[in-house]
Amino acid sequence: MVTFLLERTAPLSQDEAWRRLTEWPRHGDSVPLTRVSAEPPGPTAEGTLVVARSGWGPLGFDDPMEVTVWRPPAEGVSGLCRLEKRGRVVRGWAELEVHPGPGGRARVVWREELRVALLPRALLGAAARTVFGRTLNRLLRGT
């Protein structure tokens, strides 16, 4: 198990940072051979299931995550989304927060506890910070 924290300040409104951060299919764009979907389709709410499918054809695994807290930002109030990882291979949780930042910018915090079956902790920590850091940067840039 590893726990990590990523923080960024972006030249975006809170609403726009939240929209980009919770655009689930885009989370897979930075991770090779990974596709992300949400069920049911439509607006995210508590109970939405977000599934990251990693691999190629039958050689892969699902990382199902249930949204257990869904609190979009409001005027001057921080937003919070908590996902509980419920898969056989990947377990843990993630929290995505969007706070009012300096000068009208958004401050984003990504906090995660992650366990991946058969992956050593040292390797997992380095890989997670790199992959999720790159994902967060791309989401906030909108690329």
Tab-separated table of N, CA and C in Angstrom:
chain	number	residue	atom	x	y	z
A	1	MET	N	0.837	-1.177	0.000
A	1	MET	CA	0.000	0.000	0.000
A	1	MET	C	0.883	1.242	0.000
A	2	VAL	N	0.522	2.211	-0.812
A	2	VAL	CA	1.185	3.510	-0.802
A	2	VAL	C	0.113	4.589	-0.681
A	3	THR	N	0.494	5.685	-0.064
A	3	THR	CA	-0.362	6.864	0.018
A	3	THR	C	0.436	8.007	-0.569
A	4	PHE	N	-0.209	8.790	-1.428
A	4	PHE	CA	0.497	9.926	-2.006
A	4	PHE	C	-0.450	11.106	-2.135
A	5	LEU	N	0.150	12.275	-2.311
A	5	LEU	CA	-0.576	13.535	-2.410
A	5	LEU	C	0.027	14.334	-3.557
A	6	LEU	N	-0.834	14.812	-4.439
A	6	LEU	CA	-0.412	15.687	-5.533
A	6	LEU	C	-1.169	16.999	-5.384
A	7	GLU	N	-0.492	18.124	-5.565
A	7	GLU	CA	-1.141	19.429	-5.482
A	7	GLU	C	-0.736	20.266	-6.683
A	8	ARG	N	-1.702	20.980	-7.236
A	8	ARG	CA	-1.454	21.873	-8.363
A	8	ARG	C	-2.310	23.122	-8.189
A	9	THR	N	-1.822	24.239	-8.704
A	9	THR	CA	-2.622	25.452	-8.823
A	9	THR	C	-2.743	25.722	-10.311
A	10	ALA	N	-3.973	25.933	-10.774
A	10	ALA	CA	-4.225	26.078	-12.208
A	10	ALA	C	-4.923	27.392	-12.496
A	11	PRO	N	-4.637	27.999	-13.657
A	11	PRO	CA	-5.286	29.258	-14.035
A	11	PRO	C	-6.701	28.994	-14.553
A	12	LEU	N	-7.504	28.332	-13.733
A	12	LEU	CA	-8.873	27.963	-14.090
A	12	LEU	C	-9.800	28.351	-12.952
A	13	SER	N	-11.064	28.526	-13.275
A	13	SER	CA	-12.056	28.701	-12.214
A	13	SER	C	-12.217	27.359	-11.501
A	14	GLN	N	-12.794	27.389	-10.314
A	14	GLN	CA	-13.060	26.142	-9.597
A	14	GLN	C	-13.954	25.230	-10.432
A	15	ASP	N	-14.987	25.794	-11.030
A	15	ASP	CA	-15.920	24.991	-11.821
A	15	ASP	C	-15.228	24.317	-12.998
A	16	GLU	N	-14.368	25.054	-13.692
A	16	GLU	CA	-13.678	24.475	-14.849
A	16	GLU	C	-12.664	23.414	-14.420
A	17	ALA	N	-11.950	23.658	-13.330
A	17	ALA	CA	-11.004	22.653	-12.824
A	17	ALA	C	-11.766	21.382	-12.425
A	18	TRP	N	-12.903	21.536	-11.777
A	18	TRP	CA	-13.733	20.397	-11.369
A	18	TRP	C	-14.226	19.620	-12.597
A	19	ARG	N	-14.708	20.343	-13.591
A	19	ARG	CA	-15.211	19.709	-14.811
A	19	ARG	C	-14.109	18.867	-15.456
A	20	ARG	N	-12.915	19.452	-15.582
A	20	ARG	CA	-11.810	18.725	-16.208
A	20	ARG	C	-11.364	17.535	-15.366
A	21	LEU	N	-11.340	17.707	-14.062
A	21	LEU	CA	-10.873	16.656	-13.161
A	21	LEU	C	-11.830	15.470	-13.118
A	22	THR	N	-13.109	15.711	-13.350
A	22	THR	CA	-14.104	14.646	-13.247
A	22	THR	C	-14.639	14.228	-14.619
A	23	GLU	N	-13.905	14.518	-15.651
A	23	GLU	CA	-14.221	14.046	-16.999
A	23	GLU	C	-13.559	12.667	-17.125
A	24	TRP	N	-14.247	11.635	-16.622
A	24	TRP	CA	-13.655	10.317	-16.390
A	24	TRP	C	-12.966	9.697	-17.604
A	25	PRO	N	-13.552	9.691	-18.798
A	25	PRO	CA	-12.854	9.057	-19.929
A	25	PRO	C	-11.479	9.661	-20.211
A	26	ARG	N	-11.295	10.945	-19.904
A	26	ARG	CA	-10.000	11.597	-20.145
A	26	ARG	C	-8.907	11.108	-19.206
A	27	HIS	N	-9.265	10.472	-18.091
A	27	HIS	CA	-8.254	9.956	-17.168
A	27	HIS	C	-7.397	8.883	-17.830
A	28	GLY	N	-7.932	8.177	-18.794
A	28	GLY	CA	-7.173	7.134	-19.466
A	28	GLY	C	-6.225	7.636	-20.534
A	29	ASP	N	-6.347	8.905	-20.931
A	29	ASP	CA	-5.526	9.447	-22.014
A	29	ASP	C	-4.031	9.463	-21.700
A	30	SER	N	-3.667	9.509	-20.426
A	30	SER	CA	-2.249	9.583	-20.043
A	30	SER	C	-1.669	8.230	-19.673
A	31	VAL	N	-2.491	7.204	-19.661
A	31	VAL	CA	-2.038	5.888	-19.227
A	31	VAL	C	-2.125	4.928	-20.414
A	32	PRO	N	-0.989	4.428	-20.875
A	32	PRO	CA	-1.019	3.526	-22.028
A	32	PRO	C	-1.937	2.326	-21.798
A	33	LEU	N	-2.655	1.949	-22.845
A	33	LEU	CA	-3.521	0.777	-22.844
A	33	LEU	C	-4.592	0.819	-21.755
A	34	THR	N	-5.077	2.028	-21.442
A	34	THR	CA	-6.112	2.177	-20.417
A	34	THR	C	-7.278	2.980	-20.966
A	35	ARG	N	-8.467	2.484	-20.673
A	35	ARG	CA	-9.716	3.128	-21.075
A	35	ARG	C	-10.547	3.314	-19.815
A	36	VAL	N	-11.178	4.474	-19.658
A	36	VAL	CA	-11.969	4.761	-18.464
A	36	VAL	C	-13.401	5.066	-18.887
A	37	SER	N	-14.349	4.478	-18.168
A	37	SER	CA	-15.762	4.720	-18.451
A	37	SER	C	-16.511	4.902	-17.134
A	38	ALA	N	-17.742	5.396	-17.232
A	38	ALA	CA	-18.577	5.593	-16.046
A	38	ALA	C	-19.963	5.006	-16.304
A	39	GLU	N	-20.518	4.382	-15.274
A	39	GLU	CA	-21.866	3.812	-15.325
A	39	GLU	C	-22.636	4.283	-14.103
A	40	PRO	N	-23.836	4.717	-14.237
A	40	PRO	CA	-24.532	4.889	-15.503
A	40	PRO	C	-23.998	6.114	-16.236
A	41	PRO	N	-24.215	6.169	-17.562
A	41	PRO	CA	-23.786	7.359	-18.303
A	41	PRO	C	-24.575	8.576	-17.816
A	42	GLY	N	-24.028	9.725	-18.043
A	42	GLY	CA	-24.703	10.948	-17.607
A	42	GLY	C	-23.965	11.579	-16.453
A	43	PRO	N	-24.611	12.470	-15.764
A	43	PRO	CA	-23.930	13.189	-14.675
A	43	PRO	C	-23.470	12.244	-13.567
A	44	THR	N	-22.290	12.520	-13.043
A	44	THR	CA	-21.755	11.745	-11.927
A	44	THR	C	-22.525	12.093	-10.667
A	45	ALA	N	-22.718	11.092	-9.820
A	45	ALA	CA	-23.376	11.263	-8.528
A	45	ALA	C	-22.838	10.185	-7.599
A	46	GLU	N	-23.189	10.267	-6.319
A	46	GLU	CA	-22.819	9.181	-5.416
A	46	GLU	C	-23.417	7.895	-5.967
A	47	GLY	N	-22.608	6.846	-5.992
A	47	GLY	CA	-23.045	5.570	-6.540
A	47	GLY	C	-22.583	5.321	-7.968
A	48	THR	N	-22.130	6.367	-8.673
A	48	THR	CA	-21.595	6.168	-10.023
A	48	THR	C	-20.396	5.235	-9.935
A	49	LEU	N	-20.293	4.312	-10.893
A	49	LEU	CA	-19.164	3.393	-10.961
A	49	LEU	C	-18.241	3.849	-12.086
A	50	VAL	N	-17.008	4.182	-11.734
A	50	VAL	CA	-15.984	4.570	-12.704
A	50	VAL	C	-15.066	3.366	-12.851
A	51	VAL	N	-14.863	2.899	-14.100
A	51	VAL	CA	-14.049	1.703	-14.321
A	51	VAL	C	-12.899	2.030	-15.259
A	52	ALA	N	-11.676	1.791	-14.781
A	52	ALA	CA	-10.481	1.905	-15.619
A	52	ALA	C	-10.129	0.489	-16.068
A	53	ARG	N	-10.129	0.262	-17.371
A	53	ARG	CA	-9.770	-1.037	-17.949
A	53	ARG	C	-8.365	-0.915	-18.504
A	54	SER	N	-7.417	-1.633	-17.916
A	54	SER	CA	-6.019	-1.598	-18.345
A	54	SER	C	-5.644	-2.931	-18.953
A	55	GLY	N	-4.957	-2.897	-20.077
A	55	GLY	CA	-4.508	-4.114	-20.722
A	55	GLY	C	-4.862	-4.121	-22.190
A	56	TRP	N	-4.665	-5.285	-22.778
A	56	TRP	CA	-4.905	-5.441	-24.201
A	56	TRP	C	-5.759	-6.679	-24.397
A	57	GLY	N	-6.983	-6.477	-24.871
A	57	GLY	CA	-7.893	-7.594	-25.084
A	57	GLY	C	-8.163	-8.333	-23.784
A	58	PRO	N	-8.052	-9.674	-23.821
A	58	PRO	CA	-8.334	-10.451	-22.617
A	58	PRO	C	-7.212	-10.370	-21.576
A	59	LEU	N	-6.070	-9.804	-21.962
A	59	LEU	CA	-4.932	-9.669	-21.040
A	59	LEU	C	-5.005	-8.320	-20.344
A	60	GLY	N	-5.862	-8.209	-19.385
A	60	GLY	CA	-6.014	-6.956	-18.680
A	60	GLY	C	-6.826	-7.148	-17.415
A	61	PHE	N	-7.115	-6.038	-16.771
A	61	PHE	CA	-7.906	-6.076	-15.549
A	61	PHE	C	-8.692	-4.781	-15.424
A	62	ASP	N	-9.753	-4.850	-14.642
A	62	ASP	CA	-10.573	-3.674	-14.370
A	62	ASP	C	-10.210	-3.103	-13.008
A	63	ASP	N	-10.277	-1.784	-12.903
A	63	ASP	CA	-10.110	-1.067	-11.643
A	63	ASP	C	-11.433	-0.348	-11.398
A	64	PRO	N	-12.439	-1.042	-10.805
A	64	PRO	CA	-13.726	-0.393	-10.549
A	64	PRO	C	-13.656	0.497	-9.312
A	65	MET	N	-14.195	1.701	-9.441
A	65	MET	CA	-14.190	2.674	-8.351
A	65	MET	C	-15.597	3.232	-8.196
A	66	GLU	N	-16.111	3.206	-6.987
A	66	GLU	CA	-17.437	3.763	-6.727
A	66	GLU	C	-17.297	5.162	-6.145
A	67	VAL	N	-18.070	6.097	-6.698
A	67	VAL	CA	-18.103	7.457	-6.149
A	67	VAL	C	-18.914	7.395	-4.855
A	68	THR	N	-18.257	7.661	-3.731
A	68	THR	CA	-18.944	7.618	-2.436
A	68	THR	C	-19.223	8.999	-1.874
A	69	VAL	N	-18.503	10.009	-2.355
A	69	VAL	CA	-18.790	11.404	-1.998
A	69	VAL	C	-18.744	12.196	-3.284
A	70	TRP	N	-19.774	12.988	-3.527
A	70	TRP	CA	-19.831	13.844	-4.721
A	70	TRP	C	-20.361	15.193	-4.279
A	71	ARG	N	-19.434	16.133	-4.122
A	71	ARG	CA	-19.793	17.470	-3.671
A	71	ARG	C	-19.081	18.485	-4.566
A	72	PRO	N	-19.700	18.859	-5.703
A	72	PRO	CA	-19.074	19.842	-6.599
A	72	PRO	C	-18.841	21.169	-5.883
A	73	PRO	N	-17.867	21.932	-6.349
A	73	PRO	CA	-17.615	23.228	-5.711
A	73	PRO	C	-18.782	24.179	-5.936
A	74	ALA	N	-18.960	25.056	-4.983
A	74	ALA	CA	-19.947	26.136	-5.091
A	74	ALA	C	-19.189	27.439	-4.835
A	75	GLU	N	-19.825	28.532	-4.988
A	75	GLU	CA	-19.172	29.837	-4.810
A	75	GLU	C	-18.387	29.892	-3.501
A	76	GLY	N	-17.059	29.858	-3.614
A	76	GLY	CA	-16.181	29.959	-2.450
A	76	GLY	C	-16.116	28.710	-1.590
A	77	VAL	N	-16.767	27.614	-2.008
A	77	VAL	CA	-16.769	26.379	-1.237
A	77	VAL	C	-16.037	25.302	-2.037
A	78	SER	N	-15.151	24.584	-1.379
A	78	SER	CA	-14.357	23.555	-2.048
A	78	SER	C	-15.212	22.381	-2.509
A	79	GLY	N	-14.770	21.736	-3.595
A	79	GLY	CA	-15.418	20.532	-4.094
A	79	GLY	C	-14.643	19.312	-3.655
A	80	LEU	N	-15.347	18.179	-3.487
A	80	LEU	CA	-14.718	16.931	-3.070
A	80	LEU	C	-15.404	15.759	-3.758
A	81	CYS	N	-14.596	14.882	-4.342
A	81	CYS	CA	-15.064	13.613	-4.885
A	81	CYS	C	-14.201	12.526	-4.267
A	82	ARG	N	-14.849	11.529	-3.676
A	82	ARG	CA	-14.115	10.375	-3.120
A	82	ARG	C	-14.532	9.131	-3.888
A	83	LEU	N	-13.526	8.373	-4.305
A	83	LEU	CA	-13.745	7.126	-5.027
A	83	LEU	C	-13.167	5.990	-4.202
A	84	GLU	N	-13.939	4.936	-4.010
A	84	GLU	CA	-13.479	3.736	-3.313
A	84	GLU	C	-13.153	2.690	-4.370
A	85	LYS	N	-11.923	2.227	-4.382
A	85	LYS	CA	-11.469	1.232	-5.362
A	85	LYS	C	-11.898	-0.149	-4.880
A	86	ARG	N	-12.666	-0.844	-5.724
A	86	ARG	CA	-13.297	-2.084	-5.298
A	86	ARG	C	-12.893	-3.299	-6.143
A	87	GLY	N	-11.755	-3.239	-6.797
A	87	GLY	CA	-11.351	-4.322	-7.685
A	87	GLY	C	-10.609	-5.451	-6.991
A	88	ARG	N	-10.380	-6.532	-7.738
A	88	ARG	CA	-9.592	-7.652	-7.219
A	88	ARG	C	-8.108	-7.325	-7.259
A	89	VAL	N	-7.682	-6.536	-8.248
A	89	VAL	CA	-6.264	-6.231	-8.435
A	89	VAL	C	-5.884	-4.921	-7.755
A	90	VAL	N	-6.732	-3.907	-7.899
A	90	VAL	CA	-6.442	-2.576	-7.359
A	90	VAL	C	-7.444	-2.263	-6.249
A	91	ARG	N	-6.929	-1.869	-5.091
A	91	ARG	CA	-7.758	-1.526	-3.927
A	91	ARG	C	-7.306	-0.178	-3.391
A	92	GLY	N	-8.126	0.430	-2.550
A	92	GLY	CA	-7.776	1.693	-1.911
A	92	GLY	C	-8.845	2.735	-2.143
A	93	TRP	N	-8.446	3.981	-2.185
A	93	TRP	CA	-9.373	5.092	-2.391
A	93	TRP	C	-8.624	6.273	-2.995
A	94	ALA	N	-9.391	7.197	-3.546
A	94	ALA	CA	-8.820	8.453	-4.067
A	94	ALA	C	-9.763	9.583	-3.700
A	95	GLU	N	-9.194	10.734	-3.370
A	95	GLU	CA	-9.977	11.947	-3.127
A	95	GLU	C	-9.463	13.042	-4.044
A	96	LEU	N	-10.375	13.657	-4.757
A	96	LEU	CA	-10.073	14.767	-5.654
A	96	LEU	C	-10.746	16.000	-5.082
A	97	GLU	N	-9.962	17.029	-4.806
A	97	GLU	CA	-10.494	18.251	-4.207
A	97	GLU	C	-10.161	19.440	-5.096
A	98	VAL	N	-11.083	20.384	-5.156
A	98	VAL	CA	-10.838	21.644	-5.848
A	98	VAL	C	-11.175	22.765	-4.870
A	99	HIS	N	-10.169	23.602	-4.589
A	99	HIS	CA	-10.303	24.695	-3.626
A	99	HIS	C	-10.153	26.028	-4.333
A	100	PRO	N	-10.734	27.095	-3.759
A	100	PRO	CA	-10.441	28.425	-4.288
A	100	PRO	C	-8.964	28.717	-4.049
A	101	GLY	N	-8.296	29.200	-5.077
A	101	GLY	CA	-6.873	29.500	-4.950
A	101	GLY	C	-6.621	30.990	-5.060
A	102	PRO	N	-5.370	31.373	-5.029
A	102	PRO	CA	-5.016	32.797	-5.107
A	102	PRO	C	-5.355	33.378	-6.474
A	103	GLY	N	-5.819	34.607	-6.479
A	103	GLY	CA	-6.072	35.315	-7.729
A	103	GLY	C	-7.136	34.679	-8.611
A	104	GLY	N	-8.118	34.026	-8.008
A	104	GLY	CA	-9.180	33.418	-8.793
A	104	GLY	C	-8.801	32.096	-9.429
A	105	ARG	N	-7.614	31.608	-9.131
A	105	ARG	CA	-7.156	30.326	-9.678
A	105	ARG	C	-7.730	29.185	-8.829
A	106	ALA	N	-7.639	27.979	-9.334
A	106	ALA	CA	-8.105	26.803	-8.599
A	106	ALA	C	-6.905	26.051	-8.037
A	107	ARG	N	-7.031	25.605	-6.794
A	107	ARG	CA	-6.008	24.754	-6.186
A	107	ARG	C	-6.597	23.349	-6.126
A	108	VAL	N	-5.880	22.398	-6.722
A	108	VAL	CA	-6.356	21.024	-6.829
A	108	VAL	C	-5.487	20.115	-5.971
A	109	VAL	N	-6.140	19.225	-5.241
A	109	VAL	CA	-5.448	18.243	-4.406
A	109	VAL	C	-5.962	16.858	-4.804
A	110	TRP	N	-5.030	15.963	-5.106
A	110	TRP	CA	-5.333	14.561	-5.428
A	110	TRP	C	-4.630	13.732	-4.376
A	111	ARG	N	-5.403	13.070	-3.521
A	111	ARG	CA	-4.862	12.259	-2.437
A	111	ARG	C	-5.316	10.825	-2.701
A	112	GLU	N	-4.403	9.860	-2.553
A	112	GLU	CA	-4.779	8.491	-2.887
A	112	GLU	C	-4.040	7.488	-2.019
A	113	GLU	N	-4.770	6.437	-1.648
A	113	GLU	CA	-4.184	5.261	-1.021
A	113	GLU	C	-4.388	4.132	-2.016
A	114	LEU	N	-3.312	3.457	-2.366
A	114	LEU	CA	-3.341	2.514	-3.476
A	114	LEU	C	-2.639	1.212	-3.109
A	115	ARG	N	-3.319	0.114	-3.407
A	115	ARG	CA	-2.720	-1.226	-3.276
A	115	ARG	C	-2.949	-1.931	-4.597
A	116	VAL	N	-1.886	-2.484	-5.158
A	116	VAL	CA	-1.991	-3.253	-6.399
A	116	VAL	C	-1.394	-4.628	-6.123
A	117	ALA	N	-2.199	-5.651	-6.361
A	117	ALA	CA	-1.769	-7.020	-6.092
A	117	ALA	C	-0.443	-7.328	-6.785
A	118	LEU	N	0.464	-7.939	-6.054
A	118	LEU	CA	1.755	-8.439	-6.543
A	118	LEU	C	2.735	-7.357	-6.992
A	119	LEU	N	2.455	-6.099	-6.721
A	119	LEU	CA	3.371	-5.029	-7.101
A	119	LEU	C	4.071	-4.513	-5.843
A	120	PRO	N	5.409	-4.549	-5.810
A	120	PRO	CA	6.139	-4.084	-4.622
A	120	PRO	C	5.844	-2.610	-4.326
A	121	ARG	N	5.795	-2.307	-3.042
A	121	ARG	CA	5.456	-0.958	-2.574
A	121	ARG	C	6.373	0.116	-3.168
A	122	ALA	N	7.677	-0.116	-3.195
A	122	ALA	CA	8.619	0.890	-3.701
A	122	ALA	C	8.352	1.201	-5.176
A	123	LEU	N	8.119	0.181	-5.959
A	123	LEU	CA	7.828	0.374	-7.377
A	123	LEU	C	6.471	1.054	-7.566
A	124	LEU	N	5.495	0.629	-6.791
A	124	LEU	CA	4.155	1.199	-6.887
A	124	LEU	C	4.157	2.688	-6.568
A	125	GLY	N	4.857	3.089	-5.520
A	125	GLY	CA	4.882	4.504	-5.127
A	125	GLY	C	5.452	5.395	-6.214
A	126	ALA	N	6.584	5.007	-6.768
A	126	ALA	CA	7.221	5.810	-7.820
A	126	ALA	C	6.345	5.853	-9.070
A	127	ALA	N	5.801	4.710	-9.454
A	127	ALA	CA	4.971	4.655	-10.660
A	127	ALA	C	3.692	5.461	-10.480
A	128	ALA	N	3.059	5.348	-9.318
A	128	ALA	CA	1.802	6.060	-9.082
A	128	ALA	C	1.994	7.571	-9.132
A	129	ARG	N	3.019	8.074	-8.484
A	129	ARG	CA	3.260	9.522	-8.490
A	129	ARG	C	3.513	10.030	-9.910
A	130	THR	N	4.246	9.257	-10.688
A	130	THR	CA	4.539	9.655	-12.073
A	130	THR	C	3.288	9.611	-12.935
A	131	VAL	N	2.576	8.489	-12.918
A	131	VAL	CA	1.408	8.320	-13.784
A	131	VAL	C	0.287	9.276	-13.393
A	132	PHE	N	-0.045	9.341	-12.113
A	132	PHE	CA	-1.145	10.203	-11.699
A	132	PHE	C	-0.767	11.677	-11.780
A	133	GLY	N	0.503	12.002	-11.561
A	133	GLY	CA	0.952	13.384	-11.744
A	133	GLY	C	0.815	13.831	-13.185
A	134	ARG	N	1.203	12.966	-14.115
A	134	ARG	CA	1.070	13.275	-15.542
A	134	ARG	C	-0.416	13.398	-15.914
A	135	THR	N	-1.236	12.499	-15.382
A	135	THR	CA	-2.675	12.556	-15.653
A	135	THR	C	-3.266	13.863	-15.147
A	136	LEU	N	-2.938	14.240	-13.922
A	136	LEU	CA	-3.459	15.483	-13.355
A	136	LEU	C	-3.035	16.685	-14.190
A	137	ASN	N	-1.778	16.741	-14.585
A	137	ASN	CA	-1.301	17.856	-15.411
A	137	ASN	C	-2.075	17.945	-16.722
A	138	ARG	N	-2.271	16.817	-17.392
A	138	ARG	CA	-3.000	16.804	-18.683
A	138	ARG	C	-4.455	17.222	-18.499
A	139	LEU	N	-5.089	16.722	-17.454
A	139	LEU	CA	-6.479	17.081	-17.224
A	139	LEU	C	-6.623	18.586	-17.039
A	140	LEU	N	-5.751	19.174	-16.231
A	140	LEU	CA	-5.856	20.607	-15.963
A	140	LEU	C	-5.469	21.464	-17.154
A	141	ARG	N	-4.575	20.943	-18.016
A	141	ARG	CA	-4.227	21.675	-19.247
A	141	ARG	C	-5.303	21.549	-20.301
A	142	GLY	N	-6.136	20.524	-20.160
A	142	GLY	CA	-7.188	20.303	-21.152
A	142	GLY	C	-6.676	19.634	-22.415
A	143	THR	N	-5.523	18.961	-22.307
A	143	THR	CA	-4.971	18.284	-23.486
A	143	THR	C	-5.166	16.791	-23.395
